[in-house]
Short mmCIF file of C-alpha atoms and ligand atoms in Angstrom, two decimals:
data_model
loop_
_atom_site.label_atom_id
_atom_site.label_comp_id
_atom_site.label_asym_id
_atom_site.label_seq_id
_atom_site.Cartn_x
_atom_site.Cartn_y
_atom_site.Cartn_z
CA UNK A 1 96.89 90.03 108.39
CA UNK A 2 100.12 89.08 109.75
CA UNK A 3 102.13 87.39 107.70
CA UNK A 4 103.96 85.51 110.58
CA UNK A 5 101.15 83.27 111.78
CA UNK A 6 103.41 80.03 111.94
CA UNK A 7 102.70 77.83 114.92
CA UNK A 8 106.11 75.94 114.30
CA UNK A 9 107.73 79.55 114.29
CA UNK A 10 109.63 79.80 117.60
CA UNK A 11 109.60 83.67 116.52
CA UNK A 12 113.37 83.84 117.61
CA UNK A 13 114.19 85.34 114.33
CA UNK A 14 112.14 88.30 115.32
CA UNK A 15 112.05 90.96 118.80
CA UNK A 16 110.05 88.91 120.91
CA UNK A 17 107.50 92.39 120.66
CA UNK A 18 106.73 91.66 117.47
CA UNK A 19 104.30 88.49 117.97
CA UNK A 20 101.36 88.51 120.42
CA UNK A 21 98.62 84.94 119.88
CA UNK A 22 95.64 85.37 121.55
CA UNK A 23 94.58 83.17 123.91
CA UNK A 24 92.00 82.90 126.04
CA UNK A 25 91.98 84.34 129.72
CA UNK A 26 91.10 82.38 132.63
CA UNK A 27 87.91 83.37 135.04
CA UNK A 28 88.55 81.44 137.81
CA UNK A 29 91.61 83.93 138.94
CA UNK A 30 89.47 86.91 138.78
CA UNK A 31 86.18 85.62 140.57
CA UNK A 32 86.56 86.14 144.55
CA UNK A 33 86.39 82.47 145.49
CA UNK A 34 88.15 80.90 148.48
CA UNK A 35 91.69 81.45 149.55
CA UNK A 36 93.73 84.26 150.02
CA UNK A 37 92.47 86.69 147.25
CA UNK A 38 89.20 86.48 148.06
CA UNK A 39 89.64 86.88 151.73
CA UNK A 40 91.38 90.19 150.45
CA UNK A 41 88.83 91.05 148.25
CA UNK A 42 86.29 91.08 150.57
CA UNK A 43 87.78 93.08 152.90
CA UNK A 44 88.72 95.64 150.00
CA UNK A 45 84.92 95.27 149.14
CA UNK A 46 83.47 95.70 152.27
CA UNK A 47 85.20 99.05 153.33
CA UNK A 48 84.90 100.59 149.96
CA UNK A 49 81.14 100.24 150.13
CA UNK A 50 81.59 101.94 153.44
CA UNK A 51 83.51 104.85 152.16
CA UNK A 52 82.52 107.60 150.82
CA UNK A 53 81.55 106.68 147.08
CA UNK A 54 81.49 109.92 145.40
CA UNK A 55 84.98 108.75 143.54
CA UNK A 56 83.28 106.17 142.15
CA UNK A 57 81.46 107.29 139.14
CA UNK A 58 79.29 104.40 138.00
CA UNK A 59 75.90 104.55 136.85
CA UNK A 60 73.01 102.67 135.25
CA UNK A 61 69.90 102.28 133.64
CA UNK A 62 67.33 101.21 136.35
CA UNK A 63 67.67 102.24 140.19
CA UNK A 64 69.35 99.01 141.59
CA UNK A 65 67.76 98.49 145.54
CA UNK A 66 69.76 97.91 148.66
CA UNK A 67 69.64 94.50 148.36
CA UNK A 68 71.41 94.72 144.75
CA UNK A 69 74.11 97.21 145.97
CA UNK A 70 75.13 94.25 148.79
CA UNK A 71 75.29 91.90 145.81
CA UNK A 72 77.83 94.19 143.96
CA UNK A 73 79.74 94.58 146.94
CA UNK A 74 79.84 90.56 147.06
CA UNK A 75 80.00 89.85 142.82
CA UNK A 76 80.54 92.67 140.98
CA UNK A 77 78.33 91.86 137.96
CA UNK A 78 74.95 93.30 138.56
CA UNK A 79 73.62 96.95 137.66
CA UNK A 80 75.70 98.85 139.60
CA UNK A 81 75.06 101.51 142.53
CA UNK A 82 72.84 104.06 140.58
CA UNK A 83 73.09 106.82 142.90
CA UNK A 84 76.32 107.45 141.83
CA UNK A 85 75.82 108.05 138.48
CA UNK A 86 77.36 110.87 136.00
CA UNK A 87 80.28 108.90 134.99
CA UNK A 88 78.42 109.44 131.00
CA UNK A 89 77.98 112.78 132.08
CA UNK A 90 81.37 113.66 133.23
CA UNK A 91 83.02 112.48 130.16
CA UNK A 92 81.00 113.86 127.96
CA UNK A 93 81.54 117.31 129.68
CA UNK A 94 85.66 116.59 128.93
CA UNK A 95 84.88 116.30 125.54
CA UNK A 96 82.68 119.34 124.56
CA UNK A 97 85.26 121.51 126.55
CA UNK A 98 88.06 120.34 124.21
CA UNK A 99 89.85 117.77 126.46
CA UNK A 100 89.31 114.50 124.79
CA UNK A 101 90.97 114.78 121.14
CA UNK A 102 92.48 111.17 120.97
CA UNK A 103 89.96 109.31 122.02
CA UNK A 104 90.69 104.85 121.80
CA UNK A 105 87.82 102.71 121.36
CA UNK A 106 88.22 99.49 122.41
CA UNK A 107 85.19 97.10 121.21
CA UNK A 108 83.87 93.41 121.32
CA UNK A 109 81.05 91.36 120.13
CA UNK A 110 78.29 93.59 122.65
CA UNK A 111 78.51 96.88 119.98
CA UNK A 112 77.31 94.27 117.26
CA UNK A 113 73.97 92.71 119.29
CA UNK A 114 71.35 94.92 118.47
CA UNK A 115 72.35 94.25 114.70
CA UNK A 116 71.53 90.71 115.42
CA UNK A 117 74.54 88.97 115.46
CA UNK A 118 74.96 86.80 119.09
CA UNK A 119 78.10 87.61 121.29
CA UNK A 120 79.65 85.18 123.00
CA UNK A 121 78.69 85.21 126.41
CA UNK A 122 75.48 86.64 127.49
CA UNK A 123 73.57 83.75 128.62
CA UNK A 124 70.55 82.78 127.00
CA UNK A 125 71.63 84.48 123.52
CA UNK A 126 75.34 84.25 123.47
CA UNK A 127 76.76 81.46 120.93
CA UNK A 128 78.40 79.76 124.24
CA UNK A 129 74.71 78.86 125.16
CA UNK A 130 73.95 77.80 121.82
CA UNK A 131 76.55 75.48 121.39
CA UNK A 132 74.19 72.49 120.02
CA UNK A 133 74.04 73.62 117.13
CA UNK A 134 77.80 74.08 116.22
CA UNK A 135 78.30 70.16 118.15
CA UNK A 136 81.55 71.30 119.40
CA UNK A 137 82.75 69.50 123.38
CA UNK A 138 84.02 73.07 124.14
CA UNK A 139 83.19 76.52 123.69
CA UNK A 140 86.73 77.66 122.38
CA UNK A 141 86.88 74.80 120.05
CA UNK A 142 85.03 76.80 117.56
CA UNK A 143 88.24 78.91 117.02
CA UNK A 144 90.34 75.96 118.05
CA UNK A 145 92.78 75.98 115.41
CA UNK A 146 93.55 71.69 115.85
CA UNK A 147 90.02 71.50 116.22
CA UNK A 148 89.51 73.16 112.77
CA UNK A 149 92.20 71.22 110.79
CA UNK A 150 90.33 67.98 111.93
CA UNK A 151 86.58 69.40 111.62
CA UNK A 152 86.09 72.49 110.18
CA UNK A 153 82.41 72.45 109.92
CA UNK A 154 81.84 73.73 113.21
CA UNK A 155 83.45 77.09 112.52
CA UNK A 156 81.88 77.34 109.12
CA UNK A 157 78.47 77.06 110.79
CA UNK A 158 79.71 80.22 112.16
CA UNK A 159 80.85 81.90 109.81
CA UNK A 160 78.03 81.60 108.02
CA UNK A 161 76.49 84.00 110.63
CA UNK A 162 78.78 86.19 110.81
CA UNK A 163 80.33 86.79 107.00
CA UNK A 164 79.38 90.07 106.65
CA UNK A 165 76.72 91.15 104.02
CA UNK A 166 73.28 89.88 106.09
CA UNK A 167 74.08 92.40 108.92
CA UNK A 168 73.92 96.12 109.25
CA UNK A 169 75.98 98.86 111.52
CA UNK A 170 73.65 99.97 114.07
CA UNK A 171 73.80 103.27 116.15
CA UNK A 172 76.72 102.44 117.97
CA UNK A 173 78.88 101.65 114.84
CA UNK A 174 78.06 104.93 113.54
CA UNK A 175 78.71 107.14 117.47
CA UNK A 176 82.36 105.44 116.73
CA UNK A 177 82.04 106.65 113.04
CA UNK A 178 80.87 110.54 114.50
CA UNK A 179 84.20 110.28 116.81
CA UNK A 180 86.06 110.41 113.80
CA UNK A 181 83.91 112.59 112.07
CA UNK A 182 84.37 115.17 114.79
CA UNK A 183 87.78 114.49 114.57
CA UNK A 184 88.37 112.82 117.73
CA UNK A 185 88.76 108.75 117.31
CA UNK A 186 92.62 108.60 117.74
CA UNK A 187 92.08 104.70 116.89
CA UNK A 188 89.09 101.88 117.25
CA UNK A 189 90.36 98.23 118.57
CA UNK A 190 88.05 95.75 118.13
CA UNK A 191 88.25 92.31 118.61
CA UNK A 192 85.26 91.83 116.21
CA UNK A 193 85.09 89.82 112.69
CA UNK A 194 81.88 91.06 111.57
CA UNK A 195 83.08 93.78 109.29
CA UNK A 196 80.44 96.36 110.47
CA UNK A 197 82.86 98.88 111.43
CA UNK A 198 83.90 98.87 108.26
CA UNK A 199 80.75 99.20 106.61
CA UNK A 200 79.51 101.89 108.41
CA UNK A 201 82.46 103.92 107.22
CA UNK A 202 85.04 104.11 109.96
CA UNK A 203 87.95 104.01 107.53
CA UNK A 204 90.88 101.51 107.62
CA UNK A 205 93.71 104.16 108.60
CA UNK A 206 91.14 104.79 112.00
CA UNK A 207 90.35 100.70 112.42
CA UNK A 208 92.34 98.09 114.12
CA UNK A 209 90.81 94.41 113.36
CA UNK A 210 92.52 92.69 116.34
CA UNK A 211 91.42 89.20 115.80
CA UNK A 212 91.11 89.59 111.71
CA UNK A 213 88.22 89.36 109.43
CA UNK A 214 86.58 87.48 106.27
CA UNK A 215 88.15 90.29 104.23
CA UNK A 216 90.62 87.52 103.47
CA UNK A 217 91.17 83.56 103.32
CA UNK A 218 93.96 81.70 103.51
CA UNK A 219 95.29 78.20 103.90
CA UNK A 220 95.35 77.53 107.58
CA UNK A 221 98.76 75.20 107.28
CA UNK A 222 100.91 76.75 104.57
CA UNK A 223 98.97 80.32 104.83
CA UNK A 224 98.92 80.56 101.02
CA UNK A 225 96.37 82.98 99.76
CA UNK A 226 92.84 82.12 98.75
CA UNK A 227 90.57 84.34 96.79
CA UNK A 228 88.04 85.68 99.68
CA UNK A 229 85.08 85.60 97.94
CA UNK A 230 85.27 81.96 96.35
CA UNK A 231 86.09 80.56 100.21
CA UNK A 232 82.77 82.79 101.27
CA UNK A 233 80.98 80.99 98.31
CA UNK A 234 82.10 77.73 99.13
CA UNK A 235 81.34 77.66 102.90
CA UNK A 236 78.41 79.31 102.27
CA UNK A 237 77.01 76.46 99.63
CA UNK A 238 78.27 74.06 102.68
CA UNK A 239 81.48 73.36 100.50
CA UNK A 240 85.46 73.25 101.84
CA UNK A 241 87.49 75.60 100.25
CA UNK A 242 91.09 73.71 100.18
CA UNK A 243 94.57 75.13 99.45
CA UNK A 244 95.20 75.13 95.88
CA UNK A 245 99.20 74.34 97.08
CA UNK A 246 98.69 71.57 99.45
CA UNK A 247 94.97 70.84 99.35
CA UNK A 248 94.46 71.62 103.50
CA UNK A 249 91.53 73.52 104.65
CA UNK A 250 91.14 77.66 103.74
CA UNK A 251 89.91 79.58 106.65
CA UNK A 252 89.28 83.24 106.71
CA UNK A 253 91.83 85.48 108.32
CA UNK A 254 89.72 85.23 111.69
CA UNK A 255 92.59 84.86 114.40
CA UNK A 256 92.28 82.12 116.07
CA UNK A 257 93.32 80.87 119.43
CA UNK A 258 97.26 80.47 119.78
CA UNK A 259 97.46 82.33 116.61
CA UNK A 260 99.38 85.57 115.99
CA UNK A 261 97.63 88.84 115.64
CA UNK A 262 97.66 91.23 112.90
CA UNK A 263 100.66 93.47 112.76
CA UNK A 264 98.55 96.48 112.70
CA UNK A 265 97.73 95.49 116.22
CA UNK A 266 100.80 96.58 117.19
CA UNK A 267 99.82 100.18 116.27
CA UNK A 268 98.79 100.38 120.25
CA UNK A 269 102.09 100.79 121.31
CA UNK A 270 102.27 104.34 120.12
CA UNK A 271 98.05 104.97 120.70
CA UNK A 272 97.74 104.26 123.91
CA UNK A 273 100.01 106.28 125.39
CA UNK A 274 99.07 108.91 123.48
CA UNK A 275 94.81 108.82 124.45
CA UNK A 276 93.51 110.75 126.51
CA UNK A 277 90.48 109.48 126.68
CA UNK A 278 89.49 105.34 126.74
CA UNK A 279 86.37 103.82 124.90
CA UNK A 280 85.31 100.24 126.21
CA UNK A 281 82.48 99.08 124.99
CA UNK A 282 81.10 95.30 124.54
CA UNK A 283 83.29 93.08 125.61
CA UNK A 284 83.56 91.30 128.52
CA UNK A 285 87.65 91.50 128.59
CA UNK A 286 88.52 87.78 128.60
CA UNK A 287 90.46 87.73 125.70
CA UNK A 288 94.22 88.18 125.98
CA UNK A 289 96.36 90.60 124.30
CA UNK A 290 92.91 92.27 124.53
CA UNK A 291 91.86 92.43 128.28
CA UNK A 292 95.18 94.24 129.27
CA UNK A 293 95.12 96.23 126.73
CA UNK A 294 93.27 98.33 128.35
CA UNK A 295 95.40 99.03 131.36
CA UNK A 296 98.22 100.84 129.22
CA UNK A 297 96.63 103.85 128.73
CA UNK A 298 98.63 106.56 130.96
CA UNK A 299 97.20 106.38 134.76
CA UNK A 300 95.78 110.44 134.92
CA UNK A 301 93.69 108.93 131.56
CA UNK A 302 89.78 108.56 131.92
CA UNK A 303 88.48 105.10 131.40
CA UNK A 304 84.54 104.38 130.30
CA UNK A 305 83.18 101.23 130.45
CA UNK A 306 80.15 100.91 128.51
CA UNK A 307 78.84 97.36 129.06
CA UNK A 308 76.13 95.41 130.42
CA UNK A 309 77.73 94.70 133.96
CA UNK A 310 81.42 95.42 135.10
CA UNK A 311 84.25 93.50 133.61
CA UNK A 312 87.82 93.39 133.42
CA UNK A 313 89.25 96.64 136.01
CA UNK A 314 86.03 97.86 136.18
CA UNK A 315 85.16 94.57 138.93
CA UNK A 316 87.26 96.40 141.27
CA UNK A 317 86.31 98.24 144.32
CA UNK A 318 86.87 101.28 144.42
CA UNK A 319 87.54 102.35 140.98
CA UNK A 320 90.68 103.72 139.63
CA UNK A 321 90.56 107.00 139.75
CA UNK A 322 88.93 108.70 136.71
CA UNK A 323 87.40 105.27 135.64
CA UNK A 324 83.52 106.00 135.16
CA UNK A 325 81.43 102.94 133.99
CA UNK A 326 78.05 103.27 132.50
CA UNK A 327 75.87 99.60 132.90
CA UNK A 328 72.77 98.77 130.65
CA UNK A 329 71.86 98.24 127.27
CA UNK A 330 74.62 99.80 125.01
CA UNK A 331 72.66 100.98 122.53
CA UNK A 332 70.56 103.12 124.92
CA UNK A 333 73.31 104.04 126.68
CA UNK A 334 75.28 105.62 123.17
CA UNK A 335 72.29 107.21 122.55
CA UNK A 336 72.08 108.57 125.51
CA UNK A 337 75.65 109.66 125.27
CA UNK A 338 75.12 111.03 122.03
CA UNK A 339 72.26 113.19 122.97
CA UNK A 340 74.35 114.50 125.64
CA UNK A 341 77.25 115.40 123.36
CA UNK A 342 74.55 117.01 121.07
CA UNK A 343 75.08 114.30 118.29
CA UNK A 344 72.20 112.22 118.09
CA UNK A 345 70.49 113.92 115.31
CA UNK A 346 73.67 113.70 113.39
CA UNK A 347 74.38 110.36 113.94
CA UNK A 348 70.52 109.67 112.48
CA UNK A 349 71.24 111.69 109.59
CA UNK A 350 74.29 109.86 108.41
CA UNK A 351 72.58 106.55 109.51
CA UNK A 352 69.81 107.75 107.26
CA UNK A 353 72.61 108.36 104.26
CA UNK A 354 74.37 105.74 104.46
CA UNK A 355 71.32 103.91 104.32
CA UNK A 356 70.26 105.57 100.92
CA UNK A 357 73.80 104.73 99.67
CA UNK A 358 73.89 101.17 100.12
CA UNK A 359 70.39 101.00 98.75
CA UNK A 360 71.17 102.71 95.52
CA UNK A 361 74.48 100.60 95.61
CA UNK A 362 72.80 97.03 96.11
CA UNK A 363 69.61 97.94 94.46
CA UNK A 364 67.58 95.18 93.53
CA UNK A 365 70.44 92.73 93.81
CA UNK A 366 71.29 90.71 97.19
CA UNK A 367 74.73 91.46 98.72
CA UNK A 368 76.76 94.17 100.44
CA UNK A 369 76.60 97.37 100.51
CA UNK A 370 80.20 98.85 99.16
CA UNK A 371 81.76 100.80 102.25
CA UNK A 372 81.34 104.66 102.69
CA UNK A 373 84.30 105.41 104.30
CA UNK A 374 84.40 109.20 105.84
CA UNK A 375 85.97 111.38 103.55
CA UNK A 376 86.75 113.85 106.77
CA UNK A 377 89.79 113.63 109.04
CA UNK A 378 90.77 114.86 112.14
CA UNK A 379 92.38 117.69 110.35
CA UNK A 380 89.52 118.04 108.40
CA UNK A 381 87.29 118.66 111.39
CA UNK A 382 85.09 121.90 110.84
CA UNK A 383 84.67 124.79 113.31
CA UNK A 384 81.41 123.97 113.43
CA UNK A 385 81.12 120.13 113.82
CA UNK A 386 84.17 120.30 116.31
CA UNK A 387 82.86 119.94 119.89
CA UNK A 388 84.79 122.18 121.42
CA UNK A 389 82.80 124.52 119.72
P1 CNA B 1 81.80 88.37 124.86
O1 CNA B 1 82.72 87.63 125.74
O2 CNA B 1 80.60 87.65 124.38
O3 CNA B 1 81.34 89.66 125.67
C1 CNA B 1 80.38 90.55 125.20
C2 CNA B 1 80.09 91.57 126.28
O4 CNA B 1 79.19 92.51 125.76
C3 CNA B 1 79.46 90.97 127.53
O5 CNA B 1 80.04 91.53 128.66
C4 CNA B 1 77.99 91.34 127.40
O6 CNA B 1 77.36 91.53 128.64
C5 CNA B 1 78.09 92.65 126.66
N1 CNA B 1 76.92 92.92 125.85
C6 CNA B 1 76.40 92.17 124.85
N2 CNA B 1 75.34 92.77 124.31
C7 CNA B 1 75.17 93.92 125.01
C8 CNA B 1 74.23 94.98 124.93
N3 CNA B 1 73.24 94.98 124.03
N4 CNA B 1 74.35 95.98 125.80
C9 CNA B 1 75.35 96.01 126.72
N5 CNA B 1 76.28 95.05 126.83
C10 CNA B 1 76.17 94.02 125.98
O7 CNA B 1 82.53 88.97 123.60
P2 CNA B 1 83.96 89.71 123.52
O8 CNA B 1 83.91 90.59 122.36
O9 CNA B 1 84.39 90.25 124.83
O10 CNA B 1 84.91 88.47 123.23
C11 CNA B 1 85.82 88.54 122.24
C12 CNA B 1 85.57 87.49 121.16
C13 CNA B 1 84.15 87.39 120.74
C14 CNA B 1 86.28 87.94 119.95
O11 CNA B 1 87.32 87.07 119.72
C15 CNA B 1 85.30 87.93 118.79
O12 CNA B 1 85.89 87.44 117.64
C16 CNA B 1 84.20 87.07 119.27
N6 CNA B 1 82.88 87.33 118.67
C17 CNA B 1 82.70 88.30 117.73
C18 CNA B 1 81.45 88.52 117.21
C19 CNA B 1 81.28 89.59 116.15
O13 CNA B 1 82.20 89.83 115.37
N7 CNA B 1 80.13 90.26 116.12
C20 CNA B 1 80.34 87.78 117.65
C21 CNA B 1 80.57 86.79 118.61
C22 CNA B 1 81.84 86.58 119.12
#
């Protein structure tokens, strides 16, 4: 965690690089509405749909009709024109021929659904939707931190969901654990606090926890440490774990909004402009340092979206060039990126092990599984499991 978290700290005393909070983005700005940018947008909209396409490479499951294409020309957030699929296809061609051996995975709360946990936005399911039950006046309250030095129950209702131990990695944990496997996951961003990456053995020298974890507690005011696993007992038993220094509230090192992030975060200034190939996957890109993130990966650099509908750079008509987007369910969509790539049977078989492992770990008793982490590295990276191969 960073150790520089201080609200009252002006951050003067440091290069003004060296502190990014994250903060929530605004939607309004983005959505063609009235006024200017949306006159231009529509214009941009309307002749792209009239060009030719082939540029584009977006695809997804289901064949959208006419009637949905004019829709995506108007709001970009349907399934997206089908017919001009093989963006999945195209990149996974780049990596079996050897092209894509730093590959950045940027990730949000969408990798973690199908292991149960809710993401934010998807409405219906997402926690936004749910808010009753955390009796919060705001969705963003929940990681308010004000908010949480008055009432903290509200993100403790939370965190009982997500403190990790009652969920496990699904498939698309472990396609980001076979990228390093194979030797080709240059780095995996994700903004995250479930701690399944982790536990499906994507080690910590390969993981950056943007907006922190439960790993470890702390006094939200002074920032003093607090054994992790007496503040997960406590809110757990519907207790408040308070700083044994000046008696305020522990939280767990989940970043908050206005709050700095990690340090390790800042590890992106050398990856990104070093991938050549871009992972999104999850996240609907309206968290800041997070959503522009993703534009500072060098222009001639493939971008994939994988995602339910297009977000963040991926709303635009036409796409950059060399941006594919693939639009569905994600966990279909890995595996049917996986089977392309030839690695579904692998990614089974260590799903399968690492299964075994935490079963023989935990045995009889309730808890988490200890992590696995990959003993292989890129260098490591056989003849035979390399896909170049
Ligand atoms: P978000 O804003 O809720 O966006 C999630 C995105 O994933 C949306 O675009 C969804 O359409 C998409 N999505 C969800 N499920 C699927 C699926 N099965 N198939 C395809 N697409 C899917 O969440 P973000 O991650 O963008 O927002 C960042 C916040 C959410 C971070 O600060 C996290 O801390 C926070 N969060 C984390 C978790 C977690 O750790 N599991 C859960 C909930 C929220």
């Amino acid at each position: 965690m960073s150790g520089s978290k201080s609200k009252e700290d002006d951050g003067s005393s440091r290069p003004a690089v060296a502190r990014i909070t994250r903060s929530s983005r605004s939607t309004e700005s983005r959505d063609s509405g009235p006024g200017q940018y949306g006159k231009q947008r529509k214009k941009q909209l309307h002749s792209a749909l009239t060009q030719d396409l082939s540029q584009m490479s977006v695809s997804g499951q289901g064949s959208p009709t006419p009637s949905e294409g004019k829709q995506l020309g108007q709001r970009h957030d349907g399934p997206a024109l089908g017919k001009c699929g093989g963006g999945l296809a195209s990149v996974a061609r780049r990596m079996k021929i050897g092209r894509c051996r730093n590959i950045v995975v940027v990730a949000g709360a969408g990798i973690s659904t199908p292991s149960g946990i809710p993401d934010f936005r998807t409405p219906g399911t997402g926690l936004y939707a749910n808010l009753e039950a955390f009796n919060i006046p705001y969705p963003e309250a929940i990681f308010n931190v004000d908010y949480f030095s008055n009432d903290p129950q509200p993100f403790f209702s939370l965190a009982k969901v997500l403190y990790p131990g009652s969920h496990r990695p699904n498939y698309i944990h472990f396609f980001i654990r076979m990228l390093h496997h194979k030797g080709l996951l240059l780095r995996m961003y994700t903004q995250n606090i479930d701690g399944l990456e982790k536990l499906c053995g994507i080690p910590d020298d390969k993981l950056v926890e943007g907006h922190g974890s439960f790993a470890t507690a702390s006094c939200h005011l002074c920032y003093t440490p607090y054994p992790s696993e007496e503040a997960k007992r406590a809110i757990m038993s519907g207790d408040i774990p308070t700083c044994t220094f000046c008696a305020a509230t522990v939280k767990p090192d989940v970043v908050f909004f206005g709050e700095d992030l990690p340090q390790k975060y800042f590890l992106h200034t050398k990856d990104f402009p070093k991938a050549d190939l871009l992972i999104i996957m999850g996240t609907s890109l309206q968290i800041e340092p997070f959503a522009s993130l993703v534009n500072t990966v060098r222009a001639t650099v493939p971008r994939l979206l994988l995602n339910r509908h297009p977000v963040g750079p991926f709303q635009r008509i036409p796409l950059r060039r060399g941006d594919h987007m693939e639009l569905g369910d994600l966990e279909n969509t890995v595996r049917k990126f996986a089977e392309m790539l030839g690695w579904h049977d692998d990614i089974v078989e260590l799903m399968k092990s690492q299964e075994q492992q935490c079963i023989a770990t935990v045995g009889g008793r309730s808890g988490t599984c200890s992590e696995e982490s990959d003993s292989e590295t890129d260098s490591k990276c056989s003849a035979s499991s390399c896909p170049s191969n």
